[in-house]
Amino acid sequence: MRLSARVDYALRATAELAATADDTAAATGPARRPNPVTAEQIARAQEIPPKFLESILLQLRRGGIVHAQRGPEGGYWLARKAAEISLADVIRVIDGPLAHIRGQRPEDLGYQGAARSLQEVWIALRASEREILELVTVADVASGKLPDRVTELVSDPNAWI
């Protein structure tokens, strides 16, 4: 699996917003909107190039992942509760569908002969990716409390090599 720098930065930015939202909710109560976080604050906290982050945040706003407010009190905050935003949601907004082979969806490929079963392998791979990326939320990442299925997979030493 290969993720772009844009996706990596988008996931890190949303986790940062989730952590900030949790801090704000604890201080102000869950009914109030969290204080906006500036792109500069996110960039600094996650060591993301600021100009690159701005374009990513725009994409996340257009995709319904974050809200934005301009002005001196402006910044960004999550459009939904962090527990309702999966990693797959963020990836799809930034890069589109989870699995493509040469720019095509696996079910649209046509393999012949001995390679025919590759299509099923690609579909199984996509299903496996979806299982994890739709299970894990931005809140899980921000809190460091990952679902049991993820913990189980990373406990296998072979997963790390």
XYZ file of C-alpha atoms in Angstrom:
161
model
C 0.000 0.000 0.000
C 1.336 3.379 -0.968
C -0.068 6.627 0.424
C 0.766 10.038 -0.971
C 2.314 12.821 1.106
C -1.006 14.675 0.691
C -2.873 11.813 2.381
C -0.277 11.512 5.146
C -0.486 15.239 5.859
C -4.302 15.240 5.677
C -4.516 12.408 8.198
C -2.048 14.140 10.515
C -3.925 17.452 10.225
C -7.294 15.863 10.998
C -5.810 14.018 13.983
C -4.428 17.339 15.232
C -7.860 18.948 14.839
C -9.439 16.006 16.675
C -7.021 16.359 19.575
C -7.711 20.087 19.748
C -11.478 19.515 19.590
C -11.241 17.076 22.509
C -9.343 19.659 24.574
C -11.913 22.339 23.717
C -14.917 20.096 24.389
C -13.538 19.244 27.813
C -13.164 22.944 28.602
C -16.363 24.289 27.050
C -18.778 21.341 26.955
C -19.719 19.218 23.944
C -22.521 21.540 22.711
C -20.172 24.360 21.694
C -18.195 24.542 18.477
C -14.475 24.051 19.076
C -12.195 27.037 18.750
C -10.795 27.209 15.226
C -7.193 26.101 14.828
C -5.084 28.004 12.322
C -3.283 26.285 9.496
C -0.065 27.679 10.946
C -0.729 25.968 14.295
C -1.447 22.650 12.568
C 1.616 22.992 10.321
C 3.851 23.723 13.290
C 2.446 20.907 15.459
C 2.747 18.300 12.692
C 5.779 19.681 10.828
C 3.843 20.045 7.576
C 4.894 22.624 4.964
C 2.375 25.477 5.485
C 1.590 26.210 1.817
C 1.072 22.521 1.087
C -1.184 22.231 4.150
C -3.346 25.152 3.000
C -4.226 23.345 -0.237
C -4.925 20.123 1.673
C -7.212 21.924 4.124
C -9.089 23.468 1.200
C -9.608 19.999 -0.246
C -10.764 18.699 3.157
C -13.191 21.616 3.443
C -14.630 20.955 -0.006
C -14.919 17.268 0.908
C -16.903 17.997 4.068
C -14.240 16.854 6.527
C -13.440 20.276 8.006
C -15.120 23.646 8.357
C -13.245 26.913 8.014
C -13.675 30.475 9.172
C -11.728 33.454 7.890
C -10.512 36.417 9.849
C -8.587 37.080 13.049
C -10.680 34.509 14.938
C -10.515 32.113 11.997
C -9.146 28.673 11.466
C -10.303 25.115 10.956
C -12.275 22.535 12.916
C -13.726 19.118 12.121
C -17.099 19.161 10.351
C -18.264 16.087 12.284
C -17.286 14.375 15.487
C -13.844 12.806 15.119
C -15.348 9.408 15.968
C -17.545 9.734 12.858
C -14.667 10.392 10.433
C -12.829 7.282 9.285
C -9.350 7.299 7.808
C -10.975 6.017 4.608
C -13.169 9.154 4.488
C -10.090 11.393 4.559
C -8.171 9.299 2.024
C -11.081 9.296 -0.421
C -11.403 13.090 -0.230
C -7.701 13.566 -0.937
C -6.861 10.740 -3.354
C -10.173 9.229 -4.463
C -11.041 5.506 -4.295
C -8.892 3.319 -2.068
C -7.598 0.843 -4.636
C -6.757 1.430 -8.256
C -4.657 -0.687 -10.582
C -3.174 1.395 -13.375
C -5.894 4.001 -12.748
C -8.767 1.508 -12.924
C -10.993 -0.049 -10.286
C -10.121 -3.737 -9.739
C -13.574 -4.926 -10.828
C -13.098 -3.220 -14.205
C -9.883 -5.068 -15.058
C -9.860 -7.962 -17.465
C -7.092 -10.487 -16.972
C -6.675 -13.512 -19.208
C -5.251 -16.985 -18.840
C -2.914 -17.719 -15.957
C -3.283 -14.147 -14.587
C -7.099 -14.278 -14.413
C -7.190 -14.694 -10.611
C -5.181 -11.483 -10.068
C -8.444 -9.548 -10.244
C -9.720 -11.431 -7.195
C -6.454 -10.739 -5.375
C -6.820 -6.983 -6.023
C -10.446 -7.016 -4.857
C -9.477 -8.917 -1.692
C -6.661 -6.435 -1.074
C -9.092 -3.517 -1.403
C -11.533 -5.231 0.974
C -8.720 -5.718 3.501
C -7.687 -2.053 3.225
C -11.297 -0.961 3.657
C -11.706 -3.146 6.730
C -8.973 -1.273 8.566
C -9.334 2.219 7.075
C -13.091 2.332 7.662
C -12.745 0.856 11.147
C -10.166 3.368 12.398
C -11.441 6.891 13.032
C -9.660 10.191 13.396
C -10.626 10.062 17.099
C -8.885 6.683 17.457
C -5.676 8.107 16.010
C -5.828 11.302 18.081
C -6.441 9.379 21.309
C -3.915 6.635 20.569
C -6.593 4.046 21.401
C -6.766 1.959 18.266
C -9.413 -0.731 17.677
C -8.613 -4.253 18.848
C -8.354 -5.521 15.261
C -5.535 -3.057 14.529
C -3.757 -3.850 17.786
C -4.017 -7.546 16.976
C -2.477 -7.058 13.523
C 0.441 -4.907 14.717
C 1.236 -7.317 17.558
C 2.467 -9.800 14.951
C 6.235 -9.187 14.548
C 5.960 -10.074 10.851
C 3.680 -7.067 10.330
C 6.650 -4.789 11.015
C 8.904 -6.226 8.295
